[in-house]
mmCIF file of C-alpha atoms in Angstrom:
data_model
loop_
_atom_site.group_PDB
_atom_site.id
_atom_site.type_symbol
_atom_site.label_atom_id
_atom_site.label_comp_id
_atom_site.label_asym_id
_atom_site.label_seq_id
_atom_site.Cartn_x
_atom_site.Cartn_y
_atom_site.Cartn_z
ATOM 1 C CA TYR A 14 -41.271 19.068 -6.227
ATOM 2 C CA ASN A 15 -38.864 21.982 -6.169
ATOM 3 C CA ARG A 16 -35.340 20.977 -7.063
ATOM 4 C CA ILE A 17 -32.605 22.222 -4.748
ATOM 5 C CA SER A 18 -30.075 22.662 -7.544
ATOM 6 C CA ARG A 19 -29.582 21.495 -11.101
ATOM 7 C CA ASP A 20 -26.023 20.647 -10.042
ATOM 8 C CA LEU A 21 -27.247 18.112 -7.486
ATOM 9 C CA GLU A 22 -24.993 15.052 -7.374
ATOM 10 C CA ALA A 23 -27.410 12.158 -7.684
ATOM 11 C CA MET A 24 -27.036 8.443 -8.364
ATOM 12 C CA ILE A 25 -29.260 5.377 -8.428
ATOM 13 C CA ILE A 26 -27.555 2.024 -7.857
ATOM 14 C CA GLN A 27 -29.612 -1.005 -8.879
ATOM 15 C CA GLN A 28 -28.394 -4.438 -7.795
ATOM 16 C CA PRO A 29 -30.010 -7.745 -6.832
ATOM 17 C CA PRO A 30 -30.362 -8.867 -3.198
ATOM 18 C CA ARG A 31 -27.271 -10.102 -1.368
ATOM 19 C CA SER A 32 -24.842 -8.524 -3.815
ATOM 20 C CA GLY A 33 -22.994 -6.296 -1.348
ATOM 21 C CA LYS A 34 -24.716 -3.036 -2.250
ATOM 22 C CA SER A 35 -25.556 -2.095 1.346
ATOM 23 C CA GLN A 36 -22.066 -2.882 2.606
ATOM 24 C CA LEU A 37 -20.578 -0.590 -0.007
ATOM 25 C CA GLY A 38 -23.247 2.117 -0.148
ATOM 26 C CA SER A 39 -24.549 2.289 3.402
ATOM 27 C CA VAL A 40 -21.484 1.349 5.474
ATOM 28 C CA PHE A 41 -18.188 2.021 3.711
ATOM 29 C CA PHE A 42 -19.332 4.999 1.637
ATOM 30 C CA PRO A 43 -20.685 7.093 4.573
ATOM 31 C CA ALA A 44 -17.532 6.335 6.567
ATOM 32 C CA TRP A 45 -15.385 7.411 3.608
ATOM 33 C CA ILE A 46 -17.412 10.611 3.179
ATOM 34 C CA LEU A 47 -17.022 11.530 6.859
ATOM 35 C CA GLY A 48 -13.340 10.644 6.675
ATOM 36 C CA ARG A 49 -12.888 13.170 3.875
ATOM 37 C CA HIS A 50 -15.457 15.687 5.136
ATOM 38 C CA PRO A 51 -15.886 15.286 8.911
ATOM 39 C CA ASN A 52 -17.959 18.486 9.035
ATOM 40 C CA TRP A 53 -20.621 17.088 6.693
ATOM 41 C CA GLU A 54 -23.940 15.663 7.803
ATOM 42 C CA ILE A 55 -25.336 12.417 6.430
ATOM 43 C CA ILE A 56 -28.927 11.209 6.623
ATOM 44 C CA SER A 57 -29.267 7.515 5.875
ATOM 45 C CA ALA A 58 -32.708 5.999 5.309
ATOM 46 C CA SER A 59 -33.976 2.473 4.842
ATOM 47 C CA TYR A 60 -37.363 0.752 4.839
ATOM 48 C CA SER A 61 -37.270 0.422 8.616
ATOM 49 C CA ALA A 62 -35.719 2.534 11.337
ATOM 50 C CA SER A 63 -34.180 -0.585 12.900
ATOM 51 C CA LEU A 64 -32.281 -1.413 9.694
ATOM 52 C CA ALA A 65 -31.116 2.206 9.386
ATOM 53 C CA ILE A 66 -29.866 2.090 12.982
ATOM 54 C CA SER A 67 -28.058 -1.173 12.203
ATOM 55 C CA PHE A 68 -26.224 0.610 9.378
ATOM 56 C CA SER A 69 -25.450 3.446 11.808
ATOM 57 C CA ARG A 70 -23.738 1.002 14.175
ATOM 58 C CA GLN A 71 -21.695 -0.463 11.322
ATOM 59 C CA VAL A 72 -20.572 2.952 10.052
ATOM 60 C CA ARG A 73 -19.640 3.971 13.588
ATOM 61 C CA ALA A 74 -17.687 0.728 14.096
ATOM 62 C CA THR A 75 -15.880 1.253 10.786
ATOM 63 C CA MET A 76 -14.820 4.735 11.867
ATOM 64 C CA ARG A 77 -13.517 3.329 15.156
ATOM 65 C CA SER A 78 -11.438 0.664 13.403
ATOM 66 C CA ASP A 79 -7.662 0.779 13.186
ATOM 67 C CA GLU A 80 -7.880 0.663 9.386
ATOM 68 C CA PHE A 81 -10.019 3.797 9.259
ATOM 69 C CA LYS A 82 -7.844 5.628 11.785
ATOM 70 C CA SER A 83 -4.710 4.806 9.798
ATOM 71 C CA ILE A 84 -6.210 6.511 6.722
ATOM 72 C CA PHE A 85 -8.116 9.398 8.307
ATOM 73 C CA ARG A 86 -5.840 10.249 11.214
ATOM 74 C CA ASP A 87 -7.503 13.525 12.201
ATOM 75 C CA VAL A 88 -11.115 12.322 12.174
ATOM 76 C CA LYS A 89 -12.632 11.444 15.532
ATOM 77 C CA LEU A 90 -16.087 10.704 16.860
ATOM 78 C CA ASP A 91 -17.556 13.044 19.436
ATOM 79 C CA ASP A 92 -17.606 11.148 22.735
ATOM 80 C CA GLU A 93 -20.753 12.959 23.900
ATOM 81 C CA THR A 94 -22.928 12.052 20.899
ATOM 82 C CA GLN A 95 -22.439 8.360 20.237
ATOM 83 C CA SER A 96 -25.986 6.984 20.195
ATOM 84 C CA ALA A 97 -26.659 4.621 17.299
ATOM 85 C CA GLU A 98 -29.791 6.716 16.709
ATOM 86 C CA GLY A 99 -27.603 9.665 15.720
ATOM 87 C CA TRP A 100 -24.004 10.685 16.343
ATOM 88 C CA LYS A 101 -21.455 13.361 15.454
ATOM 89 C CA THR A 102 -17.789 13.877 14.720
ATOM 90 C CA THR A 103 -15.619 16.331 16.626
ATOM 91 C CA LYS A 104 -15.735 18.549 13.504
ATOM 92 C CA GLY A 105 -19.505 19.008 13.708
ATOM 93 C CA GLY A 106 -20.533 16.546 11.034
ATOM 94 C CA GLY A 107 -22.601 13.517 11.798
ATOM 95 C CA TYR A 108 -24.876 10.663 10.874
ATOM 96 C CA LEU A 109 -28.634 10.336 11.328
ATOM 97 C CA PRO A 110 -30.410 7.045 10.548
ATOM 98 C CA VAL A 111 -34.124 7.224 9.725
ATOM 99 C CA GLY A 112 -36.834 4.915 8.537
ATOM 100 C CA VAL A 113 -38.420 5.711 5.182
ATOM 101 C CA GLY A 114 -41.642 7.511 5.986
ATOM 102 C CA GLY A 115 -40.331 8.758 9.315
ATOM 103 C CA PRO A 116 -39.234 12.258 10.354
ATOM 104 C CA ALA A 117 -35.799 13.764 9.764
ATOM 105 C CA THR A 118 -36.450 17.080 11.442
ATOM 106 C CA GLY A 119 -33.771 19.260 12.938
ATOM 107 C CA ARG A 120 -30.931 17.966 10.790
ATOM 108 C CA GLY A 121 -29.646 18.796 7.351
ATOM 109 C CA ALA A 122 -27.829 16.550 4.917
ATOM 110 C CA HIS A 123 -24.880 17.089 2.652
ATOM 111 C CA VAL A 124 -25.458 13.477 1.613
ATOM 112 C CA LEU A 125 -28.766 11.588 1.653
ATOM 113 C CA THR A 126 -28.614 7.822 1.175
ATOM 114 C CA ILE A 127 -31.753 5.744 0.715
ATOM 115 C CA ASP A 128 -31.048 2.019 0.844
ATOM 116 C CA ASP A 129 -33.909 -0.313 -0.111
ATOM 117 C CA PRO A 130 -36.931 1.928 0.554
ATOM 118 C CA VAL A 131 -39.218 -1.116 0.327
ATOM 119 C CA LYS A 132 -38.723 -4.380 2.162
ATOM 120 C CA ASN A 133 -39.810 -6.798 -0.555
ATOM 121 C CA ALA A 134 -41.806 -7.343 -3.744
ATOM 122 C CA GLU A 135 -45.090 -7.552 -1.842
ATOM 123 C CA GLU A 136 -44.662 -4.034 -0.450
ATOM 124 C CA ALA A 137 -43.541 -2.741 -3.845
ATOM 125 C CA GLU A 138 -46.737 -4.066 -5.444
ATOM 126 C CA SER A 139 -48.797 -1.780 -3.195
ATOM 127 C CA GLU A 140 -49.597 1.472 -4.993
ATOM 128 C CA THR A 141 -50.393 3.070 -1.637
ATOM 129 C CA THR A 142 -46.928 2.176 -0.314
ATOM 130 C CA ARG A 143 -45.192 3.406 -3.461
ATOM 131 C CA GLU A 144 -47.017 6.735 -3.404
ATOM 132 C CA ALA A 145 -46.307 7.186 0.319
ATOM 133 C CA ILE A 146 -42.583 6.664 -0.299
ATOM 134 C CA LYS A 147 -42.561 9.202 -3.135
ATOM 135 C CA ASP A 148 -44.425 11.694 -0.973
ATOM 136 C CA TRP A 149 -41.935 11.160 1.886
ATOM 137 C CA TYR A 150 -39.050 11.727 -0.526
ATOM 138 C CA ARG A 151 -40.568 14.967 -1.858
ATOM 139 C CA THR A 152 -41.806 16.491 1.393
ATOM 140 C CA THR A 153 -39.397 15.183 4.031
ATOM 141 C CA ALA A 154 -36.125 13.661 2.844
ATOM 142 C CA TYR A 155 -35.430 15.984 -0.085
ATOM 143 C CA THR A 156 -36.126 19.105 1.954
ATOM 144 C CA ARG A 157 -33.266 18.221 4.349
ATOM 145 C CA LEU A 158 -30.617 18.505 1.607
ATOM 146 C CA ALA A 159 -28.105 21.304 1.824
ATOM 147 C CA PRO A 160 -27.722 23.285 -1.436
ATOM 148 C CA GLY A 161 -25.493 21.271 -3.749
ATOM 149 C CA GLY A 162 -25.948 18.174 -1.604
ATOM 150 C CA GLY A 163 -26.046 14.658 -2.963
ATOM 151 C CA VAL A 164 -28.536 11.798 -3.101
ATOM 152 C CA ILE A 165 -27.810 8.114 -3.554
ATOM 153 C CA VAL A 166 -30.672 5.632 -3.914
ATOM 154 C CA ILE A 167 -29.570 2.008 -3.560
ATOM 155 C CA GLN A 168 -32.130 -0.656 -4.192
ATOM 156 C CA THR A 169 -33.251 -3.925 -5.614
ATOM 157 C CA ARG A 170 -35.875 -3.217 -8.262
ATOM 158 C CA TRP A 171 -39.234 -4.769 -7.487
ATOM 159 C CA HIS A 172 -41.571 -2.589 -9.546
ATOM 160 C CA LEU A 173 -41.325 -0.254 -12.555
ATOM 161 C CA ASP A 174 -42.839 2.586 -10.506
ATOM 162 C CA ASP A 175 -40.829 2.127 -7.314
ATOM 163 C CA LEU A 176 -38.756 5.043 -5.997
ATOM 164 C CA ALA A 177 -35.809 4.335 -8.298
ATOM 165 C CA GLY A 178 -38.074 3.915 -11.317
ATOM 166 C CA TRP A 179 -39.986 7.098 -10.546
ATOM 167 C CA LEU A 180 -36.813 9.139 -10.045
ATOM 168 C CA GLU A 181 -35.312 7.726 -13.240
ATOM 169 C CA ALA A 182 -38.463 8.638 -15.180
ATOM 170 C CA GLN A 183 -38.418 12.156 -13.707
ATOM 171 C CA SER A 184 -34.739 12.464 -14.593
ATOM 172 C CA GLY A 185 -35.297 11.324 -18.161
ATOM 173 C CA SER A 186 -38.216 13.691 -18.734
ATOM 174 C CA GLY A 187 -36.361 16.725 -17.386
ATOM 175 C CA ASP A 188 -38.920 17.205 -14.598
ATOM 176 C CA GLY A 189 -36.588 16.061 -11.845
ATOM 177 C CA ASP A 190 -32.939 15.990 -10.868
ATOM 178 C CA LYS A 191 -30.501 14.324 -13.245
ATOM 179 C CA PHE A 192 -29.566 10.935 -11.814
ATOM 180 C CA GLU A 193 -26.634 8.805 -12.890
ATOM 181 C CA ILE A 194 -27.925 5.247 -13.196
ATOM 182 C CA VAL A 195 -25.680 2.309 -12.259
ATOM 183 C CA ARG A 196 -27.169 -1.122 -12.981
ATOM 184 C CA TYR A 197 -25.691 -4.496 -12.113
ATOM 185 C CA PRO A 198 -28.290 -7.174 -12.914
ATOM 186 C CA MET A 199 -27.698 -10.653 -11.505
ATOM 187 C CA ILE A 200 -27.166 -11.931 -15.056
ATOM 188 C CA ALA A 201 -25.535 -9.547 -17.510
ATOM 189 C CA THR A 202 -27.937 -8.565 -20.298
ATOM 190 C CA GLU A 203 -25.095 -7.264 -22.478
ATOM 191 C CA ASP A 204 -21.320 -7.284 -22.553
ATOM 192 C CA GLU A 205 -20.003 -5.106 -19.703
ATOM 193 C CA LYS A 206 -16.545 -3.881 -18.815
ATOM 194 C CA TYR A 207 -15.806 -6.758 -16.427
ATOM 195 C CA ARG A 208 -18.184 -9.518 -17.572
ATOM 196 C CA LEU A 209 -19.842 -10.805 -20.708
ATOM 197 C CA LYS A 210 -23.515 -11.150 -21.538
ATOM 198 C CA GLY A 211 -25.003 -14.113 -19.654
ATOM 199 C CA GLU A 212 -22.426 -14.128 -16.853
ATOM 200 C CA VAL A 213 -23.656 -13.903 -13.261
ATOM 201 C CA LEU A 214 -22.711 -11.081 -10.894
ATOM 202 C CA HIS A 215 -21.102 -13.457 -8.389
#
């Protein structure tokens, strides 16, 4: 696929289930981005549209909270575009939730987040499903990025050739964008900055 820019900011976060990755990456991070850049557009994808819309509600609620308002005093939501299926700020930025495999037409993205593109190990074992997700990434999601935009893929690894594995392989071979890889296995496989080999994540 044609890369938008070699300077693309791109990251893959790999963590086990129930380790807080969605709360950080799909709720607090988009709210923080829109707090700092209320004119930016975010597209947030997950394995189902209903889960993506659930994240949309949580981001919107975070931005309505007193804590958020105390930090980002000048950032407000546009009262006329407050549907959980897509909303905007008064500065023209906004948030669009989509299901992986679904359309994202009519909107661009300064930031694209993809949180758990497959539901479980069973789906990840399907070569047809894996190839469909890659094709959606290449032909739909990636094409919505603004020049210099950023991509974050957040997922539990279920298969070596899942979206994260494929993007990492492309990155390593020089055929794709350069992704920063952040891995937090449930049990540390080596000494890390904040835990020793053999220690659990929680």
